[in-house]
Structures are given as structure tokens and as C-alpha cells.
Coordinates of C-alpha atoms in Angstrom, one line a residue:
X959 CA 53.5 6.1 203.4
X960 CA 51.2 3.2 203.4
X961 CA 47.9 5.6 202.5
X962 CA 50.0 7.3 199.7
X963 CA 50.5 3.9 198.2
X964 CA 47.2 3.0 198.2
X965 CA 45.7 6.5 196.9
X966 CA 48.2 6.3 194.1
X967 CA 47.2 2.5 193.3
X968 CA 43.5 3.4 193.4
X969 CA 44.6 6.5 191.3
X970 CA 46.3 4.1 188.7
X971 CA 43.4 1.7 188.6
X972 CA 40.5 4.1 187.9
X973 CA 42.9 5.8 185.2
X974 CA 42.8 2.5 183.5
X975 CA 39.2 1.4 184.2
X976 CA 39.8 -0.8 186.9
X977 CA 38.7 0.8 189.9
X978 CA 36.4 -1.2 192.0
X979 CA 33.1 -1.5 190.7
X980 CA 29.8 0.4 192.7
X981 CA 27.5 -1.1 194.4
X982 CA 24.4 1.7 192.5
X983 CA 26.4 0.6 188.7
X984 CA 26.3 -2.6 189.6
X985 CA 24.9 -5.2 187.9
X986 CA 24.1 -4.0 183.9
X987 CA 24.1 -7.0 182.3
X988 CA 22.8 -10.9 183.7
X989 CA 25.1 -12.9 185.7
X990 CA 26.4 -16.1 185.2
X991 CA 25.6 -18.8 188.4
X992 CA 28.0 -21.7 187.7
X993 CA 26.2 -24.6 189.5
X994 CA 29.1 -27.3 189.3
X995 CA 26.2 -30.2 189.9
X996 CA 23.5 -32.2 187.5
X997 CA 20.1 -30.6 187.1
X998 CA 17.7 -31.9 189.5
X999 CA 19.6 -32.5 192.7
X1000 CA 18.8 -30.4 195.8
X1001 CA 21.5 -28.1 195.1
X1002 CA 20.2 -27.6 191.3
X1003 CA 16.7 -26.8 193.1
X1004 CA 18.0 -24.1 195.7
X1005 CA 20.3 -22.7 192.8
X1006 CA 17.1 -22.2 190.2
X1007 CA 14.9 -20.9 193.0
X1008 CA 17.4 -17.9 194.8
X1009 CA 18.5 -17.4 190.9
X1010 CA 14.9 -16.6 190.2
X1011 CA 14.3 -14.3 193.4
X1012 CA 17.8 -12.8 193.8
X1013 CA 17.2 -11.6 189.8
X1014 CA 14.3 -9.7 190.9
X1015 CA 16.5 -8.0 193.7
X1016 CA 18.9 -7.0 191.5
X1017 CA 17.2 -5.9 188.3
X1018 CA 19.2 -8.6 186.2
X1019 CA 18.7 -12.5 185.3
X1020 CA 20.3 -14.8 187.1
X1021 CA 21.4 -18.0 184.6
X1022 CA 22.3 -20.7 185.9
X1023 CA 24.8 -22.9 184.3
X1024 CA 25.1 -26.5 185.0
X1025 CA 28.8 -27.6 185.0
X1026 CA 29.2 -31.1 186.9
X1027 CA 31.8 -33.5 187.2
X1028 CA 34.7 -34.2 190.2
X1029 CA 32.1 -34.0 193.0
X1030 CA 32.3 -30.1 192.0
X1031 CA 35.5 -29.6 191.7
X1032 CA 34.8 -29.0 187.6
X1033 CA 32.4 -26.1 188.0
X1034 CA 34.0 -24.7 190.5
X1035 CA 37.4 -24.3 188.9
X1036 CA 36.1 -22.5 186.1
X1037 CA 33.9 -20.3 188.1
X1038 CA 37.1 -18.6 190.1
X1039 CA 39.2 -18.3 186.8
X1040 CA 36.4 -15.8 185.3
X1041 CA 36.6 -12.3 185.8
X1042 CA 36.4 -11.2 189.0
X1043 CA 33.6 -8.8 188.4
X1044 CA 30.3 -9.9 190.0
X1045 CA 28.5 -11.4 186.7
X1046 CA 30.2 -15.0 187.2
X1047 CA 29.0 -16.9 190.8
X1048 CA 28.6 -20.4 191.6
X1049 CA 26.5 -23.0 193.8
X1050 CA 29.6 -23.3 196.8
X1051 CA 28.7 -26.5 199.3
X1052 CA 29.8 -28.1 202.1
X1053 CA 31.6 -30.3 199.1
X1054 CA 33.9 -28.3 197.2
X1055 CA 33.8 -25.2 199.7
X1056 CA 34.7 -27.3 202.5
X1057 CA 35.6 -30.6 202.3
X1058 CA 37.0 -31.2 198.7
X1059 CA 40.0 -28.8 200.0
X1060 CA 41.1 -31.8 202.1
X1061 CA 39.5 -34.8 200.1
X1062 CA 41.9 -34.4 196.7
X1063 CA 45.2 -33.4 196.2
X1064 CA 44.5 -30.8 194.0
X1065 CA 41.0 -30.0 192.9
X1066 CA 41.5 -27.0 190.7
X1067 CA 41.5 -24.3 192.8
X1068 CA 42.6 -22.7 196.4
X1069 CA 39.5 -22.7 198.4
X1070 CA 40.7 -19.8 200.5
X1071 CA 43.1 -18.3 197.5
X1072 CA 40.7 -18.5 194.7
X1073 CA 36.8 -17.9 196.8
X1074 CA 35.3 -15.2 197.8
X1075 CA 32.6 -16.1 200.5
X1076 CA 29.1 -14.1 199.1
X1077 CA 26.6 -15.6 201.5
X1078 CA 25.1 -18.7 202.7
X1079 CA 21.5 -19.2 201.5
X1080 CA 20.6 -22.3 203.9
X1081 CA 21.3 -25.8 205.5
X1082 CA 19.5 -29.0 205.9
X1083 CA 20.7 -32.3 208.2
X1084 CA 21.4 -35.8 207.2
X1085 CA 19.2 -38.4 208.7
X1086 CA 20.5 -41.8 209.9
X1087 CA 17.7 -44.4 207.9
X1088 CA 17.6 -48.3 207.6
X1089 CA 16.5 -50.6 205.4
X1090 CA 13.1 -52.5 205.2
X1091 CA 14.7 -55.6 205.5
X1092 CA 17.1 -55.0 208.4
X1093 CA 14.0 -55.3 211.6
X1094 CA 16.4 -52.3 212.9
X1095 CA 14.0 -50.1 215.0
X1096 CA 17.1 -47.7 217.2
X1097 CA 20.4 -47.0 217.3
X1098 CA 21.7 -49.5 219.5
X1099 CA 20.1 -52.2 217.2
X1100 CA 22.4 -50.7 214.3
X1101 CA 25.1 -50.8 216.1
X1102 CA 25.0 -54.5 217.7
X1103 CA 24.3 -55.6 214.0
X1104 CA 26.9 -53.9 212.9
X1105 CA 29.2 -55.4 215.4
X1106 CA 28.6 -58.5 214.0
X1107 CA 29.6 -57.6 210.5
X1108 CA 26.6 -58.0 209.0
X1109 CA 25.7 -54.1 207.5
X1110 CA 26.7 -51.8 204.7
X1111 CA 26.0 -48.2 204.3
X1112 CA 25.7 -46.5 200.8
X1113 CA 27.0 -43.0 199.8
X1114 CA 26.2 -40.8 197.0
X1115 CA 29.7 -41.1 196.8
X1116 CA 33.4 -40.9 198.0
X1117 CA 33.2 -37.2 200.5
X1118 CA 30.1 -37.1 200.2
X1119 CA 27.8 -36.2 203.3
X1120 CA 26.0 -39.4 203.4
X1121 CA 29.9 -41.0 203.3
X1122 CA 31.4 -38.8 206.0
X1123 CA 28.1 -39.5 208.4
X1124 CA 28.8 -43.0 208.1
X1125 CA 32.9 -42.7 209.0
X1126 CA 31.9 -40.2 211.7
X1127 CA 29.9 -43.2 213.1
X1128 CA 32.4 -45.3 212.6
X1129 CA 34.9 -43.0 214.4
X1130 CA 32.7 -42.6 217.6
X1131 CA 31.6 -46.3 218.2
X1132 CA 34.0 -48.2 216.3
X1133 CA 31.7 -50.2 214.2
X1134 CA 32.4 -52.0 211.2
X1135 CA 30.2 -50.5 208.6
X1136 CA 31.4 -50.8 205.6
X1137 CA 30.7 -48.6 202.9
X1138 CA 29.5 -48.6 199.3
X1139 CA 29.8 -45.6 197.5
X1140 CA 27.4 -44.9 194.7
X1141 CA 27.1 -42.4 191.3
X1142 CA 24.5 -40.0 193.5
X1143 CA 21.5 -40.3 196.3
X1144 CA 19.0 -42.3 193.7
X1145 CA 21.0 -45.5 193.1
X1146 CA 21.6 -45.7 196.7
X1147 CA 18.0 -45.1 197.8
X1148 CA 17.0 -48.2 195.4
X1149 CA 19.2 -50.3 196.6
X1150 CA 18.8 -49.2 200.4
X1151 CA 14.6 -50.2 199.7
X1152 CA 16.1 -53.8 198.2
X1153 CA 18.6 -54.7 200.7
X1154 CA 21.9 -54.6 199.0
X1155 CA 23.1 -51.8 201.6
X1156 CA 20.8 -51.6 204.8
X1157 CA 22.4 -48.2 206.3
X1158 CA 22.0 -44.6 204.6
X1159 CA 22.8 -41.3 206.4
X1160 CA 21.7 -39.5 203.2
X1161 CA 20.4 -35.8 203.1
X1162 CA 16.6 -34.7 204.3
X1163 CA 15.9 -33.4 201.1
X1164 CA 16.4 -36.1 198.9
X1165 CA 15.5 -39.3 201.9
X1166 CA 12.2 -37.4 203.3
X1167 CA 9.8 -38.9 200.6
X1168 CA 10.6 -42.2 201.4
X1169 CA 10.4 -41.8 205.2
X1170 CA 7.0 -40.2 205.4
X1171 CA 5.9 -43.4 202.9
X1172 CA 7.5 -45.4 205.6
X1173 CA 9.7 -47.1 203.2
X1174 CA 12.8 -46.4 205.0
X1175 CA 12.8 -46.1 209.2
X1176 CA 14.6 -43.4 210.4
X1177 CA 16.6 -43.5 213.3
X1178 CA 18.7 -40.4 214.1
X1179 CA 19.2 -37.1 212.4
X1180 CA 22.9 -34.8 212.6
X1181 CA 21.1 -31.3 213.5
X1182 CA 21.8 -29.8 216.1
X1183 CA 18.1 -29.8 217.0
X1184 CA 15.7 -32.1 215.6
X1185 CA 13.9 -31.5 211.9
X1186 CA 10.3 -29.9 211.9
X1187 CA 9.6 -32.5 209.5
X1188 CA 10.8 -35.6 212.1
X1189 CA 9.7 -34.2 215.3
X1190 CA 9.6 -37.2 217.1
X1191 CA 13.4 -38.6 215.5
X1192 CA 16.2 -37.8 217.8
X1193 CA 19.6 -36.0 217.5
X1194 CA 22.7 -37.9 217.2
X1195 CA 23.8 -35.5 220.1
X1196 CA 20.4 -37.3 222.1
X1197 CA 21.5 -40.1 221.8
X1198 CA 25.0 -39.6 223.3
X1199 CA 27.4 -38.6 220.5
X1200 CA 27.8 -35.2 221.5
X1201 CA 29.8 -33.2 218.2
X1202 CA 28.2 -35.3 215.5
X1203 CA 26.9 -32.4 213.7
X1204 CA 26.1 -32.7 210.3
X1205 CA 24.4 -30.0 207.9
X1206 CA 25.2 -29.8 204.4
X1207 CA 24.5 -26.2 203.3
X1208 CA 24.1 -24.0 200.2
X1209 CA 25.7 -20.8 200.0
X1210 CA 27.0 -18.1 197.0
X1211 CA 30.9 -17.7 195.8
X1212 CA 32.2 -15.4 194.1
X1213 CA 36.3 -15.7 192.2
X1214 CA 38.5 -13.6 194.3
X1215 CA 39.2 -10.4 194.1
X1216 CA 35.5 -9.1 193.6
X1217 CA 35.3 -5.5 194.1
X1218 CA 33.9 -5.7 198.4
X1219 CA 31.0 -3.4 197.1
X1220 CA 29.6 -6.0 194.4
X1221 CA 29.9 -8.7 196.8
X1222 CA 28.0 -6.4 199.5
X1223 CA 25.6 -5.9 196.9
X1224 CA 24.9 -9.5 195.9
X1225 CA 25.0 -10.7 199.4
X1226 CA 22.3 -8.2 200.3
X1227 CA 20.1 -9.4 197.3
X1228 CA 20.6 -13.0 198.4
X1229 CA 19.6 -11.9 202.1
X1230 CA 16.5 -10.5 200.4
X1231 CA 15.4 -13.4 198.7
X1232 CA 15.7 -15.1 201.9
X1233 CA 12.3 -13.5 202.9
X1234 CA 11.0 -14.0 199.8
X1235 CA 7.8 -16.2 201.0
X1236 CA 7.8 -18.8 198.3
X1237 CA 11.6 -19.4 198.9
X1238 CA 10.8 -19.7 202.8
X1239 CA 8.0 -22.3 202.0
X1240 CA 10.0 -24.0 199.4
X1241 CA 13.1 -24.5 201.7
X1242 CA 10.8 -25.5 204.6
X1243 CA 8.9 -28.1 202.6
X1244 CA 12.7 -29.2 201.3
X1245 CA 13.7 -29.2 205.0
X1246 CA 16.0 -26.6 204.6
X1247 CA 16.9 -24.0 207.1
X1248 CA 17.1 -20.5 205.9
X1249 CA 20.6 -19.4 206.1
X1250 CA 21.4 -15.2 206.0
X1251 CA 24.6 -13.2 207.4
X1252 CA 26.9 -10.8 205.7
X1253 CA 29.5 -12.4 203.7
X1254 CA 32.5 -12.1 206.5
X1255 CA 29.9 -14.5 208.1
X1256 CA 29.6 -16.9 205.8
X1257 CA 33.6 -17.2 205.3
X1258 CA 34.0 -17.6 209.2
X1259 CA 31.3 -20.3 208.3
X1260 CA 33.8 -21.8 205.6
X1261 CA 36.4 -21.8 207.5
X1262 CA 35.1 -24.0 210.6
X1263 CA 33.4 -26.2 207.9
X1264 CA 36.6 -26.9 206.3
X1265 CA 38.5 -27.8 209.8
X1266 CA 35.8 -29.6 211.0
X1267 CA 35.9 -32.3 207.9
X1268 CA 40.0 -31.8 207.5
X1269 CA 40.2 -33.5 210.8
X1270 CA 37.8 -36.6 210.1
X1271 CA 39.4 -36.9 206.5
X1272 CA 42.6 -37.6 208.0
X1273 CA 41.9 -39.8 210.9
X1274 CA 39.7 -42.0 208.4
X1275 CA 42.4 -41.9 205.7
X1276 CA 40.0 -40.7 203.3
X1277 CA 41.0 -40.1 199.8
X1278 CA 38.8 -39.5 196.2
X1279 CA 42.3 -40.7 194.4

């Protein structure tokens, strides 16, 4: 009964024009990549540079379309309300693939309703840095200062990676720090080098610059083994705090209900571009690891993700409203 229900359905839909779409007639016309962040960011960057290679892949430009606001949320609701068709995808992140789910009430969409997991294009770590000002040299420093109540950290804002490094730390050691969230990684970085926050557990990408120009002293980073670009900084997991494990990745959605055969499709092209030697050297020089997988992959990926920051949202009581 249940496969005569099914041939008849697939039966209705191709009388119709909606039977699922081929993976050889698909795509014939660009595709959309909503990005639901500013231009220029780290996520902007890997966005541009896979939309450039994967378009090569799959015979069709890639356009990436900027739509920020509500740490993603924005972008990302219109993204899963196009057509579920392959030629609209977006930038999904460890923010509003993961964490936004739990962080607002109701951002827009159903992460596991309204997403279809395409594939996960790479990750980076966050690294634990101080302050010029602060004399802090290790971990245990930070942490006997910060007993005293005398640091801040900054955040690129409320759910944030940088913001949930810092209540991850103050989960596992029970330290004060008190946090000042800020409108993205640049404000906070200024005022980290000036000493109105001395703390920042901000992502490699955008903090390297202005640890390799020893401006910044890096203590720490949340991998689960150390960057090739801070070979001689330790883990978090080193150090004693085994679990703290934080890298903020980059992956490809897709609205639900895209035919399995486009989103095999895409996710191949995007697994392509992934050996693409420019985007290797581009990633590695951004200290981003390359990510890869099939797209069942990437939403077991999701899911763990989104458990993993559900339970540290609410034992902090952590709330964006």
C-alpha cells in the first residue's frame, strides 16, 4: 500500500511539473547564496571565495547576496521561505544553524523544520588573547585576576562565539568575568589594544593579525588540537578543561524540501571546491580547516552543534531579548 502511495504521488507531481529536479538538469540558471552577514567579515570571505569555485563546478554563477541583521537570523529567514529548488542557498554558521535555535524565542525560522543541511565547507578555533596592559602571560594569571574582579571580556556580540567562550570559562572555573558585548570583532579588538576590556576569546581569523604583531598575547586556543598558525599556544583541553571545544564553522543550507538530487549535486560541487588549491591556501592562511562530508554529515554535525550550545545557553541564562 505504502509504495502505491508513493508511485501515485510521484505520478501526480511530475504530471504537474513538480517532480524532483535531476541532478544532470540541474542548475540552468545562477543561484542565489543568501549570506545573512556584512561584507567583509570572515564569513563574507569564505562565502565570496567557495561562490567563485563552486560556480565553476557547476557551470553557473554563484551571487552572493548580503542580507544582515539579528545575528543572522534576517538572512536566513528569507533564505528558507524561497523556493525550494536549489537556486536560493545561504551562508549557515555555528550562529543561526546552531546556536540562534536556543538564543531567541523565535528567530524566523525552524532550524530543523525549515534547513536543509548541503555541506560544511570548514572550521576555525577561537583563541583565548589578553590585553597589552593586563602583564597576563598564562591562564592561571587570568584567572587569579579575574578572581579579584578586576577583568572584562568583549564579544562581537550577545551568542556570539567570542561570548559563549567567555561563559564557557566562566562555567568551568567559576570566575567573574564580566562581559561587554560589542556591534562585531573590530570595536572589540580596539578596545581590547586600549584596555577598556582586557579578555577576548575572539575567532583566529579575525585576532591572528594582531597576535603575530604581538599586539595581543595569546594564551589558549578551543581546538581540539592546537592551530598551525600557534604551534607553540596550548589547548584549552591542555590545560585541564577537558570538553571546551570551540570551532565556529562555515557550511551551505539549503530551504527544505530540496529535491535530495540537487542537494547531492551542490554538496558534491562544494566538496570539489574544497580541493580547489587557492581555496586550500586561502582557508589555511585564514586558519580555517577544510571541512568536506556528504550532507547527512553535515546535519549530524548540526545537530550536535545545536545540543552542545542549548545546554551552556541555559545553564548561563543566556538570552538576545
Amino acid at each position: 500500500m505504502r509504495r502505491s502511495w508513493i508511485t501515485l504521488a510521484l505520478s501526480l507531481a511530475a504530471t504537474l511539473g513538480l517532480a524532483p529536479a535531476s541532478a544532470q538538469d540541474f542548475p540552468n540558471k545562477p543561484i542565489r547564496m543568501i549570506v545573512p552577514v556584512p561584507p567583509g567579515g570572515t564569513g563574507d570571505m569564505v562565502s565570496r571565495l567557495f561562490a567563485n569555485v563552486a560556480s565553476k563546478e557547476l557551470g553557473q554563477t554563484i551571487v552572493v547576496d548580503n542580507r544582515p541583521g539579528a545575528t543572522g537570523n534576517i538572512g536566513t529567514a528569507a533564505a528558507v521561505k524561497s523556493p525550494a529548488d536549489g537556486y536560493t542557498i545561504f551562508l549557515c554558521s555555528i550562529g543561526n544553524c546552531a546556536v540562534n535555535a536556543s538564543l531567541y524565542a523565535n528567530p524566523g525560522y525552524d532550524l530543523f523544520k525549515d534547513v536543509a543541511p548541503v555541506a560544511l565547507l570548514g572550521y576555525s578555533i577561537n583563541v583565548l588573547t589578553v590585553g597589552p596592559q593586563t602583564g597576563i602571560n598564562t591562564l592561571p594569571e587570568l584567572l587569579a585576576k579575574a578572581r579579584a574582579g578586576q577583568l572584562s571580556y568583549a564579544s562581537s556580540g550577545v551568542g556570539a562565539s567570542n561570548h559563549l567562550g567567555g561563559e564557557m570559562l566562566n562555567k568551568v572555573t567559576g570566575v567573574p568575568l564580566l562581559h561587554v558585548p560589542y556591534k562585531g570583532s573590530g570595536p572589540a579588538i580596539t578596545d581590547l589594544l586600549g584596555g577598556q576590556v582586557q579578555v577576548f576569546f575572539d575567532n583566529e581569523p579575525s585576532i591572528l593579525p594582531f597576535i603575530k604583531g604581538n599586539r595581543v598575547k595569546a594564551l589558549a586556543v578551543t581546538g581540539k588540537t592546537r592551530s598551525a598558525n600557534l604551534p607553540e599556544v596550548p589547548t584549552m583541553e591542555e590545560l585541564g578543561y577537558k570538553g571546551f571545544i570551540i570551532e565556529p564553522w562555515y557550511a551551505i543550507g539549503a530551504p527544505a524540501g530540496t529535491p535530495p538530487a540537487v542537494v547531492e549535486r551542490l554538496n558534491a560541487a562544494f566538496n570539489r571546491a574544497l580541493q580547489d588549491p587557492t581555496v586550500r591556501k586561502t582557508l589555511q592562511e585564514a586558519g580555517i580547516s577544510a571541512g568536506g562530508g556528504s550532507a547527512a554529515s553535515f546535519a549530524q554535525h548540526m545537530r550536535v552543534e545545536h545540543d552542545k550550545w542549548a545546554e551552556l545557553i541555559r545553564a548561563q541564562k543566556i538570552t538576545a531579548e
